[in-house]
Short mmCIF file of C-alpha atoms in Angstrom, two decimals:
data_model
loop_
_atom_site.label_atom_id
_atom_site.label_comp_id
_atom_site.label_asym_id
_atom_site.label_seq_id
_atom_site.Cartn_x
_atom_site.Cartn_y
_atom_site.Cartn_z
CA MET A 14 32.05 55.16 124.35
CA GLU A 15 33.79 55.44 121.20
CA THR A 16 33.83 56.63 117.73
CA ALA A 17 36.09 56.44 114.56
CA HIS A 18 35.80 57.75 111.35
CA LYS A 19 37.28 58.01 107.93
CA GLN A 20 37.38 60.83 104.96
CA ASP A 21 37.00 60.26 101.50
CA SER A 22 38.97 61.86 98.71
CA SER A 23 36.28 64.52 98.00
CA GLY A 24 36.74 65.66 101.65
CA SER A 25 33.36 64.48 102.80
CA THR A 26 33.08 62.24 105.92
CA GLU A 27 31.84 58.77 105.43
CA PHE A 28 30.73 56.93 108.44
CA ASN A 29 31.50 53.13 108.34
CA ARG A 30 30.65 50.52 110.86
CA ARG A 31 34.01 48.90 110.77
CA ASP A 32 35.50 52.35 111.54
CA PHE A 33 32.98 53.38 114.21
CA ILE A 34 34.73 53.20 117.32
CA GLU A 35 35.31 55.33 119.32
CA PHE A 36 44.22 67.97 134.60
CA ALA A 37 41.10 72.73 133.64
CA ALA A 38 44.63 72.46 131.71
CA LEU A 39 44.81 69.01 133.60
CA GLY A 40 42.67 69.61 136.50
CA LEU A 41 44.33 67.74 139.11
CA ALA A 42 42.96 68.86 142.47
CA ALA A 43 45.37 70.96 144.22
CA THR A 44 44.45 69.81 147.61
CA THR A 45 45.04 66.31 146.69
CA VAL A 46 48.32 66.88 145.01
CA ALA A 47 49.53 68.75 148.16
CA GLY A 48 48.23 65.94 150.07
CA CYS A 49 50.36 63.39 148.25
CA ALA A 50 53.47 65.59 148.55
CA ASN A 51 53.20 65.48 152.29
CA SER A 52 51.98 61.89 152.78
CA GLY A 53 54.98 59.85 151.88
CA SER A 54 58.36 59.43 150.19
CA ARG A 55 58.82 60.31 146.40
CA GLN A 56 59.05 57.66 143.96
CA ALA A 57 61.44 58.30 141.04
CA THR A 58 60.13 58.82 137.60
CA ARG A 59 60.30 56.49 134.44
CA GLY A 60 62.11 53.51 134.65
CA ALA A 61 62.36 53.29 138.55
CA SER A 62 61.03 50.47 140.54
CA PHE A 63 57.45 50.79 142.11
CA GLU A 64 56.69 48.67 145.14
CA LEU A 65 53.13 48.02 143.96
CA LYS A 66 53.90 47.26 140.24
CA GLU A 67 51.44 44.76 138.72
CA ALA A 68 49.86 44.14 142.09
CA THR A 69 46.54 42.50 142.12
CA VAL A 70 43.44 42.79 144.23
CA ALA A 71 44.42 39.65 145.94
CA ASP A 72 48.00 40.88 146.63
CA LEU A 73 46.81 44.05 148.34
CA THR A 74 43.97 42.45 150.37
CA GLN A 75 46.45 39.76 151.56
CA SER A 76 48.81 42.57 152.50
CA MET A 77 46.19 44.61 154.31
CA ALA A 78 44.88 41.32 156.15
CA SER A 79 48.55 40.45 157.31
CA GLY A 80 49.14 43.99 158.56
CA GLU A 81 51.86 44.65 156.08
CA ARG A 82 50.11 47.35 154.49
CA THR A 83 47.17 49.62 155.08
CA SER A 84 44.74 51.00 152.57
CA ARG A 85 45.97 54.49 153.53
CA SER A 86 49.80 53.35 152.72
CA ILE A 87 48.57 51.59 149.45
CA CYS A 88 46.59 54.84 148.39
CA GLU A 89 49.73 57.02 149.35
CA ALA A 90 51.88 54.72 147.05
CA TYR A 91 49.63 54.91 144.07
CA LEU A 92 48.76 58.64 144.55
CA THR A 93 52.61 59.64 144.75
CA ARG A 94 53.19 57.51 141.45
CA ILE A 95 50.42 59.48 139.84
CA GLU A 96 52.00 62.75 140.96
CA THR A 97 55.34 61.84 139.54
CA ASP A 98 54.50 60.09 136.22
CA ASP A 99 51.24 61.75 135.03
CA ARG A 100 51.61 65.53 134.87
CA GLN A 101 55.37 65.29 135.75
CA GLY A 102 57.90 62.64 134.70
CA SER A 103 56.59 60.55 131.80
CA ARG A 104 53.65 63.05 131.36
CA LEU A 105 51.20 60.23 130.56
CA GLN A 106 48.31 62.93 131.28
CA SER A 107 45.79 60.18 132.09
CA MET A 108 44.14 61.84 135.23
CA LEU A 109 41.77 64.57 135.50
CA ASP A 110 40.88 64.74 139.27
CA LEU A 111 42.31 63.29 142.28
CA ASN A 112 40.03 62.88 145.36
CA PRO A 113 41.07 65.05 148.18
CA ASP A 114 39.48 62.85 150.53
CA THR A 115 41.25 59.76 149.63
CA PHE A 116 43.24 59.40 152.88
CA ASP A 117 40.25 60.09 155.25
CA ILE A 118 38.33 57.38 153.52
CA ALA A 119 41.11 54.84 153.77
CA ASP A 120 41.66 55.73 157.38
CA GLN A 121 37.93 55.03 157.87
CA LEU A 122 38.23 51.55 155.88
CA ASP A 123 41.49 50.68 157.81
CA ALA A 124 39.56 51.18 161.17
CA GLU A 125 36.70 48.97 159.83
CA ARG A 126 39.17 46.16 159.05
CA ALA A 127 40.85 46.43 162.35
CA ALA A 128 37.31 46.11 164.18
CA GLY A 129 36.78 43.17 162.11
CA ARG A 130 34.19 44.88 159.55
CA LEU A 131 34.85 44.32 155.92
CA ARG A 132 32.48 45.95 153.42
CA GLY A 133 33.00 43.63 150.36
CA SER A 134 35.54 42.18 147.99
CA LEU A 135 37.18 45.72 147.40
CA HIS A 136 37.61 46.69 150.87
CA GLY A 137 40.28 49.41 150.95
CA ILE A 138 41.11 48.95 147.24
CA PRO A 139 41.95 52.04 144.98
CA VAL A 140 40.14 52.39 141.85
CA ILE A 141 40.23 55.00 139.05
CA ILE A 142 36.93 55.74 136.98
CA LYS A 143 36.38 57.49 133.87
CA ASP A 144 35.15 61.23 133.96
CA ASN A 145 31.91 60.63 132.68
CA ILE A 146 30.59 58.62 135.87
CA ASP A 147 29.00 60.92 138.44
CA THR A 148 30.80 60.92 142.10
CA ALA A 149 28.90 63.19 144.77
CA ASP A 150 32.12 64.24 146.21
CA ARG A 151 34.53 66.99 145.68
CA MET A 152 35.60 65.75 142.19
CA THR A 153 34.04 66.94 139.07
CA THR A 154 32.07 65.18 136.34
CA THR A 155 32.65 66.68 132.94
CA ALA A 156 33.16 64.27 130.01
CA GLY A 157 36.45 66.02 129.60
CA SER A 158 34.71 69.35 128.60
CA LEU A 159 35.41 72.58 129.44
CA ALA A 160 31.65 73.35 129.10
CA LEU A 161 31.20 71.26 132.41
CA GLU A 162 34.15 72.41 134.31
CA GLY A 163 33.41 72.71 137.97
CA SER A 164 30.30 70.60 137.73
CA ILE A 165 29.80 68.32 140.67
CA ALA A 166 27.12 65.79 140.75
CA SER A 167 24.43 65.88 143.41
CA GLU A 168 24.70 62.02 143.84
CA ASP A 169 26.67 59.10 143.17
CA SER A 170 26.31 56.87 140.03
CA PHE A 171 24.81 53.54 140.76
CA VAL A 172 28.11 51.98 139.76
CA VAL A 173 30.03 54.13 142.25
CA GLN A 174 27.35 53.46 144.92
CA ARG A 175 28.04 49.73 144.28
CA LEU A 176 31.91 50.36 144.41
CA ARG A 177 31.75 52.20 147.66
CA GLU A 178 29.49 49.44 149.11
CA ALA A 179 32.10 46.96 148.04
CA GLY A 180 34.93 48.90 149.95
CA ALA A 181 36.64 50.41 146.95
CA ILE A 182 38.14 54.05 147.17
CA VAL A 183 37.63 56.22 144.14
CA ILE A 184 41.02 57.91 144.19
CA GLY A 185 40.57 59.73 140.93
CA LYS A 186 38.74 60.39 137.76
CA ALA A 187 40.44 59.65 134.34
CA ASN A 188 40.91 61.68 131.15
CA LEU A 189 38.98 60.64 128.18
CA SER A 190 38.16 61.35 124.61
CA GLU A 191 35.91 64.40 125.08
CA TRP A 192 32.20 63.60 125.16
CA ALA A 193 33.31 59.96 124.84
CA ASN A 194 34.75 60.49 121.49
CA PHE A 195 31.33 61.60 120.16
CA ARG A 196 32.09 65.24 119.37
CA SER A 197 34.05 65.49 115.93
CA THR A 198 34.61 63.33 112.79
CA ARG A 199 38.31 64.13 113.01
CA SER A 200 39.22 63.73 116.73
CA SER A 201 42.29 62.49 118.43
CA SER A 202 41.31 59.69 120.74
CA GLY A 203 42.22 60.39 124.23
CA TRP A 204 42.25 64.22 123.71
CA SER A 205 39.82 66.38 125.79
CA GLY A 206 39.65 69.96 126.40
CA ARG A 207 40.31 69.71 130.35
CA GLY A 208 43.12 67.02 129.99
CA GLY A 209 44.88 67.48 126.82
CA GLN A 210 46.12 64.49 124.85
CA CYS A 211 46.31 61.34 127.05
CA ASN A 212 49.25 59.09 125.91
CA ASN A 213 50.00 55.52 125.66
CA PRO A 214 52.12 54.01 128.52
CA TYR A 215 54.15 51.87 126.21
CA ALA A 216 55.35 54.50 123.83
CA LEU A 217 54.30 57.93 124.94
CA ASP A 218 53.86 59.25 121.23
CA ARG A 219 51.27 56.40 120.55
CA ASN A 220 47.77 56.92 120.88
CA PRO A 221 45.96 54.89 123.95
CA CYS A 222 42.66 54.42 121.79
CA GLY A 223 39.37 56.09 123.03
CA SER A 224 37.23 57.03 124.78
CA SER A 225 38.14 55.28 128.00
CA ALA A 226 41.82 56.17 127.30
CA GLY A 227 42.63 57.54 130.54
CA THR A 228 41.39 54.56 132.41
CA GLY A 229 43.34 52.41 130.38
CA ALA A 230 46.58 54.34 130.49
CA ALA A 231 46.43 54.77 134.06
CA VAL A 232 45.55 51.13 135.16
CA SER A 233 48.35 49.81 132.81
CA ALA A 234 50.77 52.09 134.18
CA ASN A 235 50.06 50.98 137.68
CA PHE A 236 48.50 54.17 138.73
CA ALA A 237 45.71 51.90 140.51
CA VAL A 238 45.02 48.25 140.70
CA ILE A 239 41.68 48.34 138.66
CA GLY A 240 39.43 50.94 136.81
CA VAL A 241 36.09 51.55 135.21
CA GLY A 242 35.51 52.68 131.74
CA THR A 243 32.44 52.99 129.70
CA GLU A 244 31.62 51.69 126.15
CA THR A 245 29.13 52.52 123.30
CA ASP A 246 31.27 50.76 120.64
CA GLY A 247 34.86 49.99 121.42
CA SER A 248 35.72 52.14 124.30
CA VAL A 249 36.17 49.52 126.85
CA VAL A 250 38.12 46.86 124.72
CA CYS A 251 40.16 49.14 122.48
CA PRO A 252 41.92 51.23 125.12
CA SER A 253 42.37 47.94 127.06
CA ALA A 254 43.78 46.18 124.10
CA THR A 255 46.21 49.00 123.12
CA CYS A 256 47.19 49.50 126.72
CA GLY A 257 47.77 45.81 127.40
CA LEU A 258 44.91 45.06 129.81
CA VAL A 259 41.89 42.92 130.16
CA GLY A 260 38.63 44.88 129.39
CA ILE A 261 35.14 43.69 129.89
CA LYS A 262 32.28 45.28 128.03
CA PRO A 263 29.36 43.56 129.83
CA THR A 264 25.86 42.62 128.26
CA VAL A 265 23.69 45.87 128.40
CA GLY A 266 21.71 45.79 131.53
CA LEU A 267 24.31 44.04 133.53
CA VAL A 268 25.64 47.18 134.83
CA SER A 269 23.31 50.33 135.51
CA ARG A 270 24.20 53.43 133.57
CA THR A 271 22.28 55.73 136.03
CA GLY A 272 24.63 58.73 136.77
CA ILE A 273 26.80 58.19 133.70
CA ILE A 274 26.90 60.97 130.77
CA PRO A 275 25.18 59.03 127.94
CA ILE A 276 25.66 58.48 124.24
CA SER A 277 23.33 55.65 123.52
CA HIS A 278 20.99 53.98 125.84
CA THR A 279 20.63 50.93 123.63
CA GLN A 280 24.53 50.34 123.53
CA ASP A 281 26.06 52.26 126.65
CA THR A 282 27.54 50.17 129.49
CA ALA A 283 30.24 50.74 132.13
CA GLY A 284 32.92 47.92 132.24
CA PRO A 285 35.92 46.78 134.22
CA MET A 286 39.61 47.39 133.04
CA ALA A 287 42.24 45.39 134.68
CA ARG A 288 45.68 43.80 134.36
CA THR A 289 44.43 40.30 135.03
CA VAL A 290 41.16 38.42 134.24
CA THR A 291 40.72 37.75 137.91
CA ASP A 292 40.72 41.37 138.78
CA ALA A 293 38.32 42.18 136.02
CA ALA A 294 36.11 39.46 137.30
CA ILE A 295 36.25 40.56 140.82
CA LEU A 296 35.28 44.13 139.58
CA LEU A 297 32.43 43.14 137.37
CA GLY A 298 30.83 41.47 140.57
CA ALA A 299 31.02 44.68 142.50
CA MET A 300 29.72 46.86 139.69
CA ALA A 301 26.75 44.63 138.56
CA GLY A 302 23.41 45.02 140.09
CA LEU A 303 19.63 45.80 139.65
CA ASP A 304 18.73 49.25 139.44
CA PRO A 305 15.07 50.56 139.45
CA ARG A 306 16.25 53.70 137.90
CA ASP A 307 17.76 51.96 134.65
CA ASN A 308 14.97 49.70 133.03
CA ALA A 309 17.75 47.86 131.20
CA THR A 310 18.72 46.16 134.30
CA GLU A 311 15.33 44.63 134.71
CA GLY A 312 15.41 40.91 134.20
CA ALA A 313 19.36 40.96 133.97
CA ARG A 314 20.90 37.70 134.88
CA ILE A 315 23.39 38.67 137.35
CA GLU A 316 25.93 36.07 138.85
CA PRO A 317 26.69 36.52 142.85
CA ASP A 318 30.39 35.92 141.89
CA TYR A 319 32.15 35.89 138.39
CA THR A 320 35.31 34.46 139.99
CA GLN A 321 33.63 31.19 140.04
CA TYR A 322 34.41 30.82 136.34
CA LEU A 323 38.20 31.34 136.76
CA ASP A 324 39.19 27.90 135.43
CA THR A 325 42.73 26.96 134.13
CA GLY A 326 41.07 24.11 132.27
CA GLY A 327 38.39 26.52 130.70
CA LEU A 328 39.52 25.94 127.09
CA ARG A 329 39.07 22.27 127.04
CA GLY A 330 36.06 21.32 124.92
CA ALA A 331 35.11 24.81 124.30
CA ARG A 332 33.65 25.35 120.86
CA ILE A 333 35.09 28.69 119.58
CA GLY A 334 34.59 30.25 116.24
CA VAL A 335 37.01 32.36 114.28
CA ALA A 336 35.11 35.31 112.99
CA ARG A 337 37.60 36.24 110.07
CA ASN A 338 35.18 38.65 108.33
CA VAL A 339 35.23 41.08 111.36
CA MET A 340 38.81 42.34 111.95
CA PHE A 341 41.20 40.03 110.10
CA GLY A 342 42.93 41.62 107.33
CA ARG A 343 43.52 45.09 108.38
CA SER A 344 46.63 44.65 110.65
CA LEU A 345 49.40 42.13 109.52
CA ASP A 346 50.68 42.37 113.19
CA ALA A 347 47.25 41.86 114.73
CA ASP A 348 46.55 38.94 112.32
CA LYS A 349 49.59 37.29 113.15
CA ILE A 350 49.14 37.42 117.18
CA ALA A 351 45.66 36.33 116.67
CA GLU A 352 46.70 33.28 114.71
CA GLU A 353 49.22 32.28 117.55
CA ALA A 354 46.37 32.75 120.02
CA ILE A 355 44.12 30.62 118.26
CA ASP A 356 46.78 27.94 118.08
CA ALA A 357 47.41 28.28 121.70
CA MET A 358 43.59 27.86 122.27
CA ARG A 359 43.63 24.86 120.21
CA ASP A 360 46.55 23.13 122.16
CA ALA A 361 44.86 23.88 125.35
CA GLY A 362 41.78 21.76 124.25
CA ALA A 363 39.35 24.28 122.45
CA VAL A 364 37.53 23.10 119.51
CA ILE A 365 38.31 25.63 116.79
CA VAL A 366 35.72 26.34 114.08
CA ASP A 367 37.31 28.33 111.31
CA PRO A 368 36.06 30.21 109.76
CA ALA A 369 32.64 31.12 111.49
CA GLU A 370 31.65 34.15 109.82
CA ILE A 371 29.18 36.64 111.49
CA PRO A 372 26.47 37.41 109.05
CA ASN A 373 25.17 40.83 108.04
CA THR A 374 27.86 42.66 109.64
CA ASP A 375 27.73 45.37 106.83
CA GLU A 376 24.20 45.82 107.37
CA TYR A 377 24.14 48.23 110.29
CA GLY A 378 26.91 50.67 110.00
CA ASP A 379 24.80 53.81 108.89
CA SER A 380 21.99 52.77 111.22
CA GLU A 381 24.20 52.44 114.17
CA PHE A 382 25.41 55.80 113.79
CA GLU A 383 21.74 57.12 113.06
CA VAL A 384 20.39 55.67 116.36
CA MET A 385 23.62 57.12 118.16
CA LEU A 386 22.72 60.69 116.97
CA TYR A 387 19.10 60.37 118.36
CA GLU A 388 19.95 58.72 121.68
CA PHE A 389 22.80 61.16 122.23
CA LYS A 390 20.62 64.26 121.90
CA ALA A 391 17.87 62.82 124.17
CA GLY A 392 19.83 61.30 126.77
CA LEU A 393 22.39 64.28 127.04
CA ASN A 394 19.54 66.82 127.36
CA ALA A 395 18.15 64.62 130.10
CA TYR A 396 21.33 64.35 131.87
CA LEU A 397 22.18 68.21 131.52
CA SER A 398 18.76 69.31 132.51
CA ARG A 399 19.33 68.00 135.97
CA LEU A 400 22.40 70.15 136.42
CA THR A 401 22.42 73.63 137.96
CA GLY A 402 24.92 75.20 135.85
CA THR A 403 24.69 77.47 132.81
CA VAL A 404 25.13 74.45 130.32
CA THR A 405 21.73 72.56 130.72
CA SER A 406 21.23 71.20 127.10
CA LEU A 407 23.21 70.03 123.80
CA ALA A 408 22.42 73.36 122.36
CA ASP A 409 24.22 75.07 125.35
CA VAL A 410 27.18 72.99 125.01
CA ILE A 411 27.51 73.61 121.27
CA ALA A 412 27.20 77.44 122.00
CA PHE A 413 29.81 77.13 124.52
CA ASN A 414 32.36 75.47 122.31
CA GLU A 415 31.70 78.23 119.67
CA THR A 416 32.10 81.08 122.10
CA ASN A 417 35.38 79.43 123.61
CA SER A 418 36.54 77.86 120.39
CA ASP A 419 40.18 78.79 120.95
CA ARG A 420 40.17 76.47 123.97
CA SER A 421 37.44 74.01 123.45
CA MET A 422 38.12 73.27 119.53
CA PRO A 423 42.06 74.08 118.99
CA TYR A 424 42.40 70.87 116.86
CA PHE A 425 39.08 69.51 115.71
CA GLY A 426 35.58 70.84 115.71
CA GLN A 427 32.10 69.49 116.85
CA GLU A 428 30.57 68.07 113.78
CA ILE A 429 28.79 65.22 115.52
CA LEU A 430 27.19 67.44 118.10
CA LEU A 431 25.78 69.60 115.57
CA MET A 432 24.37 66.52 113.65
CA ALA A 433 22.74 65.33 116.94
CA GLU A 434 21.29 68.56 117.72
CA GLU A 435 19.37 68.54 114.15
CA LYS A 436 17.62 65.26 115.24
CA GLY A 437 14.00 64.96 116.27
CA PRO A 438 12.42 63.07 119.06
CA LEU A 439 12.69 59.18 119.81
CA THR A 440 9.26 58.70 118.24
CA ASP A 441 10.65 59.41 114.67
CA SER A 442 10.31 56.61 112.17
CA ALA A 443 13.90 57.18 110.96
CA TYR A 444 15.11 56.36 114.59
CA LEU A 445 12.74 53.40 115.13
CA ASP A 446 13.55 51.76 111.78
CA ALA A 447 17.25 52.28 112.40
CA LEU A 448 16.98 50.66 115.88
CA ALA A 449 15.00 47.73 114.61
CA ARG A 450 17.70 47.39 111.82
CA ASN A 451 20.29 47.22 114.29
CA ARG A 452 18.71 44.63 116.58
CA ARG A 453 17.60 42.28 113.78
CA TYR A 454 21.08 42.08 112.07
CA SER A 455 23.23 42.01 114.92
CA ARG A 456 21.12 39.69 117.10
CA ALA A 457 19.23 37.14 115.46
CA GLU A 458 20.70 37.46 111.99
CA GLY A 459 24.01 38.21 113.41
CA ILE A 460 25.80 36.61 116.50
CA ASP A 461 23.02 34.38 117.36
CA ALA A 462 22.90 32.95 113.87
CA VAL A 463 26.48 32.06 113.63
CA MET A 464 26.45 30.65 117.12
CA ASP A 465 23.62 28.37 116.45
CA GLN A 466 24.91 27.18 113.19
CA HIS A 467 28.22 25.89 114.74
CA ARG A 468 27.00 25.39 118.27
CA LEU A 469 29.70 27.77 119.61
CA ASP A 470 30.56 28.87 123.07
CA ALA A 471 32.29 32.23 121.72
CA LEU A 472 33.74 33.89 118.85
CA VAL A 473 37.23 35.05 118.71
CA THR A 474 38.98 37.80 116.76
CA PRO A 475 41.75 40.41 116.94
CA THR A 476 40.53 43.05 119.02
CA THR A 477 42.18 46.07 116.96
CA SER A 478 45.58 46.87 115.74
CA PRO A 479 48.77 48.05 117.64
CA ALA A 480 48.54 51.76 118.79
CA TRP A 481 49.07 54.17 116.05
CA THR A 482 50.98 57.38 116.40
CA THR A 483 49.03 60.25 117.92
CA ASP A 484 48.37 63.06 115.42
CA LEU A 485 46.39 66.09 116.74
CA VAL A 486 46.42 67.79 113.11
CA ASN A 487 44.73 64.93 111.11
CA GLY A 488 42.91 62.93 113.83
CA ASP A 489 43.12 59.05 114.38
CA HIS A 490 45.12 56.65 111.95
CA TYR A 491 42.69 53.89 113.02
CA LEU A 492 42.71 50.61 111.13
CA GLY A 493 39.49 49.19 112.66
CA GLY A 494 38.27 47.01 115.47
CA SER A 495 36.13 44.13 116.00
CA SER A 496 33.75 45.63 118.83
CA SER A 497 30.70 46.47 116.72
CA PRO A 498 29.06 43.10 116.56
CA ALA A 499 28.77 42.81 120.30
CA ALA A 500 28.26 46.58 120.61
CA VAL A 501 25.31 47.04 118.36
CA SER A 502 23.58 43.66 119.88
CA GLY A 503 24.25 44.74 123.39
CA TYR A 504 26.10 41.36 123.92
CA PRO A 505 29.38 41.02 126.01
CA ASN A 506 32.94 41.12 124.85
CA ILE A 507 36.21 40.49 126.66
CA THR A 508 39.54 41.47 125.43
CA VAL A 509 42.70 39.85 126.74
CA PRO A 510 46.48 40.76 125.99
CA ALA A 511 47.64 38.26 123.46
CA GLY A 512 51.23 39.40 122.51
CA PHE A 513 53.35 42.32 121.27
CA ALA A 514 54.33 44.09 117.81
CA HIS A 515 57.34 46.14 117.89
CA GLY A 516 56.87 46.62 121.69
CA LEU A 517 53.17 47.57 121.57
CA PRO A 518 50.50 45.32 123.08
CA VAL A 519 48.01 43.63 120.89
CA GLY A 520 44.66 41.98 122.40
CA ILE A 521 42.31 39.32 121.14
CA SER A 522 38.31 39.42 121.73
CA VAL A 523 36.20 36.60 122.83
CA PHE A 524 32.55 37.48 122.74
CA GLY A 525 29.13 35.76 122.54
CA ARG A 526 25.42 35.52 123.46
CA SER A 527 23.67 38.08 125.68
CA TYR A 528 24.55 37.26 129.30
CA SER A 529 27.42 34.84 128.43
CA GLU A 530 30.00 36.63 130.71
CA GLY A 531 30.61 33.47 132.82
CA THR A 532 31.70 31.44 129.70
CA LEU A 533 33.69 34.34 128.34
CA ILE A 534 35.56 34.74 131.71
CA ARG A 535 36.32 31.19 131.65
CA ILE A 536 37.80 30.98 128.19
CA ALA A 537 39.70 34.31 128.61
CA TYR A 538 41.12 33.16 131.91
CA ALA A 539 42.21 29.84 130.82
CA PHE A 540 43.90 31.62 127.54
CA GLU A 541 45.62 34.32 129.90
CA GLN A 542 47.02 31.59 132.07
CA THR A 543 48.17 29.55 129.09
CA THR A 544 50.07 32.57 127.47
CA ASN A 545 50.77 35.15 130.28
CA ALA A 546 51.16 37.75 127.56
CA ARG A 547 51.03 40.98 129.45
CA THR A 548 54.23 42.74 130.22
CA ALA A 549 54.22 46.11 132.07
CA PRO A 550 54.83 49.31 130.03
CA GLY A 551 58.14 51.01 130.18
CA MET A 552 56.65 54.58 129.54
CA LEU A 553 59.12 55.15 126.54
CA PRO A 554 59.10 58.54 124.87
CA THR A 555 58.93 56.87 121.50
CA LEU A 556 58.61 53.51 119.92
CA ARG A 557 62.19 51.70 119.54
CA THR A 558 61.94 49.50 116.31
#
């Protein structure tokens, strides 16, 4: 979930759709860090080899099946790497909490494997999730805010329930842009009061993009094999692109939002973040499911296995439109890499329709923000009202930040929280009119229109620019992204690594109609196998140009 913003010369803030994206002191659980220290040998810090570097779900599953590794030994390796390269060493600052029960869970899963019982596709696999996703364990759920420090959920989110049923081990919760970057018009993506500034693993003075910044940085840095982020507009695909990952923003309703701190119930969704399309597809299958507590999942077209779409020949005959009016023209580096990616798709047999402009992309910038303000207030008040702490409403959060401004707001304020608090109920005509406008122009008169016109399977565009230098004083230097059409419509969007500019990864996005995840995975996988563009990050202190 993510926002970006810009400021005009008069100092007033202008909210523009194209720009609308999105460890207490780090909060690592002391019991977990101590457990890591006693559980295995230290890994050296930056630049050293790591035994599980770039390992996939299949690699780890095979190593456990053969007896070469156990789930416990895999968790030990990842937790030790986190210990040496997150708060210490490279100081990536991507993690907020580590699970103190990791080894007990791993031992149980190892015993089940030995007895011939496998829970599912992720049995014994470590996963990192964003710290706005509830876990009913000894880890907190805070959205990075000091106002919720110490808050522990009474039950797992539906997504975490699904992950545990599939055998995954939630080894930790990742840093994020506080309140999913829906707090200030001058924020620095990846900063939270609890975790400080998360950094980009390719160059530590560069920004990882928000708001699933910690998940993106951690998975890219090989702190776990897979991770879960959340998106309202850009917060899965942007950090995935700037951190060299595959990110899937599913159709809204494919993945339940129950137990996830909300921004917008019409745009919010959790999504997989992984180093390969295969792992992202496996994770999506584990996450997706019908949830009677989330009405958006009613009627969702859920596939039993998204890996069935992993086809190396998936580009042959695919009709792909180039949406030049969405992101092209803002970053020369991103444009160049996108053109090369389009050529690679054409060479692999795709039918390229260029241009295939999405109509009405400038018709819902202001109304998107209006809808978010209304839905954030309603959704957050509902979520907080179920907590037992002293912060039980948006007004309480605002008051906490004012009282603790030296800690909560050292770099930027809470203008967006204040704007949201001023909004009325979801029966207001201003809200209903804005929502209707969003749906009309992003769907039937947007993505659906251009895809009907050209008989397209998908649209392609650069995801965003290479990562900018982090600036806590002035906020994000964000050049824009392509996430809004899919975000506002609630349609799926996948970003895939496409190349590097000056040592920084650049991704391309493929997106399309509602519930077209299978088609998009097929295209993304074939492109990935053709180009193999990802290279592991080096955790450089600064960019070497």
